[in-house]
PDB file of C-alpha atoms in Angstrom:
ATOM      1  CA  PHE A 190     394.807 246.671 137.449  1.00  0.00           C
ATOM      2  CA  LEU A 191     395.524 243.523 138.810  1.00  0.00           C
ATOM      3  CA  LEU A 192     397.128 240.219 136.938  1.00  0.00           C
ATOM      4  CA  LEU A 193     395.422 237.186 137.815  1.00  0.00           C
ATOM      5  CA  GLU A 194     397.407 234.065 137.247  1.00  0.00           C
ATOM      6  CA  ASP A 195     396.692 230.129 137.210  1.00  0.00           C
ATOM      7  CA  GLU A 196     397.163 227.032 135.611  1.00  0.00           C
ATOM      8  CA  THR A 197     395.233 228.356 132.653  1.00  0.00           C
ATOM      9  CA  GLY A 198     396.674 231.348 131.758  1.00  0.00           C
ATOM     10  CA  MET A 199     396.063 235.007 132.852  1.00  0.00           C
ATOM     11  CA  VAL A 200     393.768 237.762 132.742  1.00  0.00           C
ATOM     12  CA  ASN A 201     393.497 241.560 133.693  1.00  0.00           C
ATOM     13  CA  ALA A 202     391.147 242.523 136.560  1.00  0.00           C
ATOM     14  CA  ILE A 203     390.499 245.962 136.149  1.00  0.00           C
ATOM     15  CA  VAL A 204     390.100 247.808 139.662  1.00  0.00           C
ATOM     16  CA  ARG A 205     388.388 251.407 139.571  1.00  0.00           C
ATOM     17  CA  PRO A 206     390.347 253.707 141.807  1.00  0.00           C
ATOM     18  CA  SER A 207     387.436 254.350 144.543  1.00  0.00           C
ATOM     19  CA  LEU A 208     387.167 250.673 144.630  1.00  0.00           C
ATOM     20  CA  TYR A 209     391.120 250.014 145.245  1.00  0.00           C
ATOM     21  CA  GLU A 210     391.063 252.572 147.970  1.00  0.00           C
ATOM     22  CA  ARG A 211     388.258 251.001 149.798  1.00  0.00           C
ATOM     23  CA  ARG A 212     389.639 247.593 149.442  1.00  0.00           C
ATOM     24  CA  ARG A 213     393.275 248.232 149.244  1.00  0.00           C
ATOM     25  CA  PRO A 214     394.363 246.449 152.299  1.00  0.00           C
ATOM     26  CA  ILE A 215     392.664 243.173 150.796  1.00  0.00           C
ATOM     27  CA  ILE A 216     394.194 243.513 147.388  1.00  0.00           C
ATOM     28  CA  ARG A 217     397.298 244.468 148.705  1.00  0.00           C
ATOM     29  CA  GLY A 218     397.635 242.073 151.810  1.00  0.00           C
ATOM     30  CA  GLU A 219     395.761 238.705 151.278  1.00  0.00           C
ATOM     31  CA  THR A 220     397.348 235.631 149.756  1.00  0.00           C
ATOM     32  CA  MET A 221     394.258 234.873 148.193  1.00  0.00           C
ATOM     33  CA  VAL A 222     390.886 236.672 146.752  1.00  0.00           C
ATOM     34  CA  ILE A 223     387.647 236.252 145.576  1.00  0.00           C
ATOM     35  CA  ILE A 224     386.767 238.788 142.591  1.00  0.00           C
ATOM     36  CA  ARG A 225     383.563 239.323 141.606  1.00  0.00           C
ATOM     37  CA  GLY A 226     382.916 241.621 138.289  1.00  0.00           C
ATOM     38  CA  ARG A 227     381.581 241.294 134.512  1.00  0.00           C
ATOM     39  CA  VAL A 228     384.057 239.608 132.312  1.00  0.00           C
ATOM     40  CA  GLN A 229     384.708 241.398 129.318  1.00  0.00           C
ATOM     41  CA  THR A 230     386.734 240.186 125.756  1.00  0.00           C
ATOM     42  CA  ARG A 231     387.808 242.597 123.494  1.00  0.00           C
ATOM     43  CA  ASP A 232     390.298 242.206 120.414  1.00  0.00           C
ATOM     44  CA  GLY A 233     391.085 238.712 121.635  1.00  0.00           C
ATOM     45  CA  THR A 234     392.014 239.862 125.359  1.00  0.00           C
ATOM     46  CA  VAL A 235     389.811 238.914 128.489  1.00  0.00           C
ATOM     47  CA  ASN A 236     389.635 241.525 131.411  1.00  0.00           C
ATOM     48  CA  VAL A 237     387.084 241.353 134.076  1.00  0.00           C
ATOM     49  CA  LEU A 238     385.800 244.615 135.181  1.00  0.00           C
ATOM     50  CA  VAL A 239     385.592 244.114 138.849  1.00  0.00           C
ATOM     51  CA  GLU A 240     382.640 244.926 140.939  1.00  0.00           C
ATOM     52  CA  ASP A 241     384.033 243.402 144.476  1.00  0.00           C
ATOM     53  CA  VAL A 242     386.849 242.008 146.301  1.00  0.00           C
ATOM     54  CA  GLU A 243     386.928 240.204 149.182  1.00  0.00           C
ATOM     55  CA  ALA A 244     389.863 237.841 151.039  1.00  0.00           C
ATOM     56  CA  LEU A 245     389.151 234.095 150.292  1.00  0.00           C
ATOM     57  CA  ARG A 246     390.689 232.129 153.736  1.00  0.00           C
ATOM     58  CA  GLU A 247     391.039 228.948 154.475  1.00  0.00           C
ATOM     59  CA  GLN A 248     388.391 228.589 157.023  1.00  0.00           C
ATOM     60  CA  ASP A 249     385.752 229.959 154.889  1.00  0.00           C
ATOM     61  CA  LEU A 250     386.192 226.770 152.283  1.00  0.00           C
ATOM     62  CA  PRO A 251     383.780 223.482 153.205  1.00  0.00           C
ATOM     63  CA  ALA A 252     385.483 221.034 154.830  1.00  0.00           C
ATOM     64  CA  LEU A 253     386.728 217.709 152.771  1.00  0.00           C
ATOM     65  CA  ALA A 254     386.119 214.688 154.540  1.00  0.00           C
ATOM     66  CA  GLN A 255     389.069 212.264 154.522  1.00  0.00           C
ATOM     67  CA  GLU A 256     389.178 208.979 156.648  1.00  0.00           C
ATOM     68  CA  GLU A 257     391.500 208.316 159.084  1.00  0.00           C
ATOM     69  CA  GLN A 258     393.939 211.133 157.709  1.00  0.00           C
ATOM     70  CA  ALA A 259     394.756 214.621 158.960  1.00  0.00           C
ATOM     71  CA  PRO A 260     393.018 216.906 156.707  1.00  0.00           C
ATOM     72  CA  ALA A 261     395.265 218.265 154.037  1.00  0.00           C
ATOM     73  CA  PRO A 262     395.178 222.330 153.577  1.00  0.00           C
ATOM     74  CA  ALA A 263     392.114 223.173 151.360  1.00  0.00           C
ATOM     75  CA  ILE A 264     394.659 226.421 150.241  1.00  0.00           C
ATOM     76  CA  PRO A 265     397.862 224.362 148.942  1.00  0.00           C
ATOM     77  CA  PRO A 266     401.104 226.682 149.151  1.00  0.00           C
ATOM     78  CA  ALA A 267     402.147 229.239 146.325  1.00  0.00           C
ATOM     79  CA  ARG A 268     404.062 227.904 143.246  1.00  0.00           C
ATOM     80  CA  SER A 269     405.682 229.694 140.781  1.00  0.00           C
ATOM     81  CA  PHE A 270     404.418 229.137 137.464  1.00  0.00           C
ATOM     82  CA  ARG A 271     407.727 230.051 135.470  1.00  0.00           C
TER      83      ARG A 271
END
């Protein structure tokens, strides 16, 4: 499984072994990923049963309009929440 974390908290992403093997380069190598799956809540624990994983890259995001300024990166640098 993978542990996903953002400013709101953490969630377990459960990846089946066959999917992990197919998507291993993305899971292990990308900074940010898109995970598709079903949300499952059991005994107060939230899990995502992962159906697919793909890379999220800045060039895939819509451009942000900013007047007379250089565009800011759409994906901010990583930071520690600890």
